[in-house]
Tab-separated table of C-alpha atoms in Angstrom:
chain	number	residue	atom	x	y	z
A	1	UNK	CA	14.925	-25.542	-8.590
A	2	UNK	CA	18.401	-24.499	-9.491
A	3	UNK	CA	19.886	-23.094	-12.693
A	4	UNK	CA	23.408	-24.388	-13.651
A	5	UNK	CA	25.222	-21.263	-14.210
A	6	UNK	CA	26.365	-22.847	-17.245
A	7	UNK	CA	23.813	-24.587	-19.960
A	8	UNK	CA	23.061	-28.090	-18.824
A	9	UNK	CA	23.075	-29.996	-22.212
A	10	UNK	CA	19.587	-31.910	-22.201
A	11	UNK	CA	19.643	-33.808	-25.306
A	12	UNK	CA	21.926	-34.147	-28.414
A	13	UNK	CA	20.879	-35.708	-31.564
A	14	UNK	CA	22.691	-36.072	-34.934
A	15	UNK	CA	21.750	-37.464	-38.550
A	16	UNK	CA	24.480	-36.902	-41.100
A	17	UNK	CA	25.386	-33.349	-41.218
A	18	UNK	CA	22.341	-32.200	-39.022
A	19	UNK	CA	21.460	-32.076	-35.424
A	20	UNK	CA	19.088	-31.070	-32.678
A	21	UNK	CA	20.079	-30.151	-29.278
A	22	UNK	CA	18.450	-28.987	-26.094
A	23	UNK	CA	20.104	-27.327	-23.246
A	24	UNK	CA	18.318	-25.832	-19.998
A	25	UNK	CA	19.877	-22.076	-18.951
A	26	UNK	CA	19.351	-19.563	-16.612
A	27	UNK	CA	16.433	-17.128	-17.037
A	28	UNK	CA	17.377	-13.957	-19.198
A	29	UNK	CA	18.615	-10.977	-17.303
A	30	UNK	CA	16.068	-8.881	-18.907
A	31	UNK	CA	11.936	-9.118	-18.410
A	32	UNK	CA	9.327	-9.829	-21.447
A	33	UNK	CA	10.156	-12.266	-24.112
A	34	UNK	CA	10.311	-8.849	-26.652
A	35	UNK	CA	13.057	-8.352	-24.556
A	36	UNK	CA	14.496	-11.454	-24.346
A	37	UNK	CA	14.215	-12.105	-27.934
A	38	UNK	CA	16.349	-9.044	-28.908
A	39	UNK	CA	18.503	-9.561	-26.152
A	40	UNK	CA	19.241	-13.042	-27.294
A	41	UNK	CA	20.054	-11.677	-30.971
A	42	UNK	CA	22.215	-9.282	-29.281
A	43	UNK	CA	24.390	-12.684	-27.261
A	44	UNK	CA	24.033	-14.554	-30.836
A	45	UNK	CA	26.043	-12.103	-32.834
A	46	UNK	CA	28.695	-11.280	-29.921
A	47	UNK	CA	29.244	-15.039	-30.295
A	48	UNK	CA	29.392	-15.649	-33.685
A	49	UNK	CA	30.087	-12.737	-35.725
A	50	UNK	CA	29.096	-14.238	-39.092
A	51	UNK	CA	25.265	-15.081	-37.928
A	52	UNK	CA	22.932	-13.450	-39.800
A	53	UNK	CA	19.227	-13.755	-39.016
A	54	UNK	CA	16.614	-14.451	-41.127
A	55	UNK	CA	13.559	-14.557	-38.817
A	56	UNK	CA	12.407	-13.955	-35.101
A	57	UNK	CA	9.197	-14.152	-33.816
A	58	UNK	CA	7.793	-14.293	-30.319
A	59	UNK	CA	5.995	-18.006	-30.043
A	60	UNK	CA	4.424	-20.435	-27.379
A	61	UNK	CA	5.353	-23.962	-26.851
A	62	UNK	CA	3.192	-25.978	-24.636
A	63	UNK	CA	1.428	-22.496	-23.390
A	64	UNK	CA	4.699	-21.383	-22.379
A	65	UNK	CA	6.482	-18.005	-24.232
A	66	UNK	CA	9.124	-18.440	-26.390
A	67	UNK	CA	11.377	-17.026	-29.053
A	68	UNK	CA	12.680	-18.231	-32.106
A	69	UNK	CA	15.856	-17.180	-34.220
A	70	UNK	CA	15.890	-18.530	-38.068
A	71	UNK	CA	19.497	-17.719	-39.413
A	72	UNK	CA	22.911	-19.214	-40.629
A	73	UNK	CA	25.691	-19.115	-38.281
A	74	UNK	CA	29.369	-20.845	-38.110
A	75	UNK	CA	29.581	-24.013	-36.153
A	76	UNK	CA	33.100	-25.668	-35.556
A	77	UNK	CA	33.979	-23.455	-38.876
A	78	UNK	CA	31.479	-25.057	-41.156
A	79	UNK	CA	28.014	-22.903	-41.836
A	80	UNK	CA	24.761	-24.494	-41.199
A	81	UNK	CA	21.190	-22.585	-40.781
A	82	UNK	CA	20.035	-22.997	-37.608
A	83	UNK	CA	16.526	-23.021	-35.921
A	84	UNK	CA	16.842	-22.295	-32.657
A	85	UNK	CA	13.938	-22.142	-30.255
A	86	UNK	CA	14.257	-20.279	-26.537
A	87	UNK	CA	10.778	-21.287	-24.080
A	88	UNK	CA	11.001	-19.251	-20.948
A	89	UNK	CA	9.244	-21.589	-18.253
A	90	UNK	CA	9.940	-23.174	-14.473
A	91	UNK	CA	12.635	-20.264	-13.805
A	92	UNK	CA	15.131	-21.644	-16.707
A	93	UNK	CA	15.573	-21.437	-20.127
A	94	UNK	CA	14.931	-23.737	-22.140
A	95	UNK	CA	16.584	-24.372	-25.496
A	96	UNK	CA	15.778	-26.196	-28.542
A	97	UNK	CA	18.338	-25.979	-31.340
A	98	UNK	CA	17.667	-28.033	-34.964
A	99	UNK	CA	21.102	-27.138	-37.434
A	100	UNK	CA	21.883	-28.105	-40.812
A	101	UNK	CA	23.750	-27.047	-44.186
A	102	UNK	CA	21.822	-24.315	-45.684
A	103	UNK	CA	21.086	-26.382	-48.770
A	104	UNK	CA	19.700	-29.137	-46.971
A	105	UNK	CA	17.988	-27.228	-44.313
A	106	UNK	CA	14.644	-26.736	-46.333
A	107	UNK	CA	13.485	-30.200	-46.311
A	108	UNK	CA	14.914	-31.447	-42.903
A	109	UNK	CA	13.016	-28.319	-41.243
A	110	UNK	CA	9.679	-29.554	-43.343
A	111	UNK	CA	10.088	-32.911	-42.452
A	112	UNK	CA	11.765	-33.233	-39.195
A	113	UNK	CA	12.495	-29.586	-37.275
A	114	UNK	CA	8.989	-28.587	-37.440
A	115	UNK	CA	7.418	-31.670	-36.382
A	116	UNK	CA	9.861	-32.211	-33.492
A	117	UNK	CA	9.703	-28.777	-32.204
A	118	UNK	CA	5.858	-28.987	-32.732
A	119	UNK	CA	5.686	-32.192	-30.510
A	120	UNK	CA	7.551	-30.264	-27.239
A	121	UNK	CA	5.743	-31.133	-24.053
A	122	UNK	CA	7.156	-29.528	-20.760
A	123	UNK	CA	6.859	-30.366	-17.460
A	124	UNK	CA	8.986	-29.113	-14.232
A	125	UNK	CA	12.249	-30.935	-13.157
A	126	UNK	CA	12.326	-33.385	-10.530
């Protein structure tokens, strides 16, 4: 299966002032989701100066490894936290992003990010 060389937006969602996208990439250049995850800090801040993190961990979805950033970031000039989910699987990247104002973030994680991103089932493309 071929990669896009550019993200293939999967999925777009928005509620208000929050969102969730999806997107399917090309595999990181670099081997080992340790790797990956710092790597993909390292692309986050070279694109948006102002991100600051405030969590990554190394995660599975579906029995698949994965990494996930927790930080505020600038989109279209407006801040938002951001949950953004990476699951290395079928020789693409997959990409789960859940975004909302930081004051609001909180309870729209609790009550819909988690439970969403929780509920991820992944199968190969046709």
């Amino acid at each position: 299966m071929r990669v896009p060389a550019r993200p293939a937006l999967v999925l777009m969602l928005a509620a208000g002032l929050a969102g969730c996208g999806s997107s399917r990439n090309r595999p990181p250049s670099v081997t080992g989701t340790a790797k990956a995850g710092r790597a993909l800090e390292r692309a986050v801040r070279e694109r948006d100066p102002t991100f600051a993190l405030s969590a990554r961990k190394l995660t599975r979805v579906d029995g698949h490894p994965g990494v996930e950033l927790v930080g505020q970031e600038t989109i279209a000039g407006v801040r938002r936290k951001v949950r953004s989910l990476h699951v290395y699987f079928a020789e693409a990247e997959t990409v789960f992003d859940a975004y909302a104002p930081p004051d609001a973030f909180r309870d729209i994680n609790r009550t819909t990010f988690i439970p969403l991103l929780k509920s991820i089932r992944l199968s190969r493309p046709a």
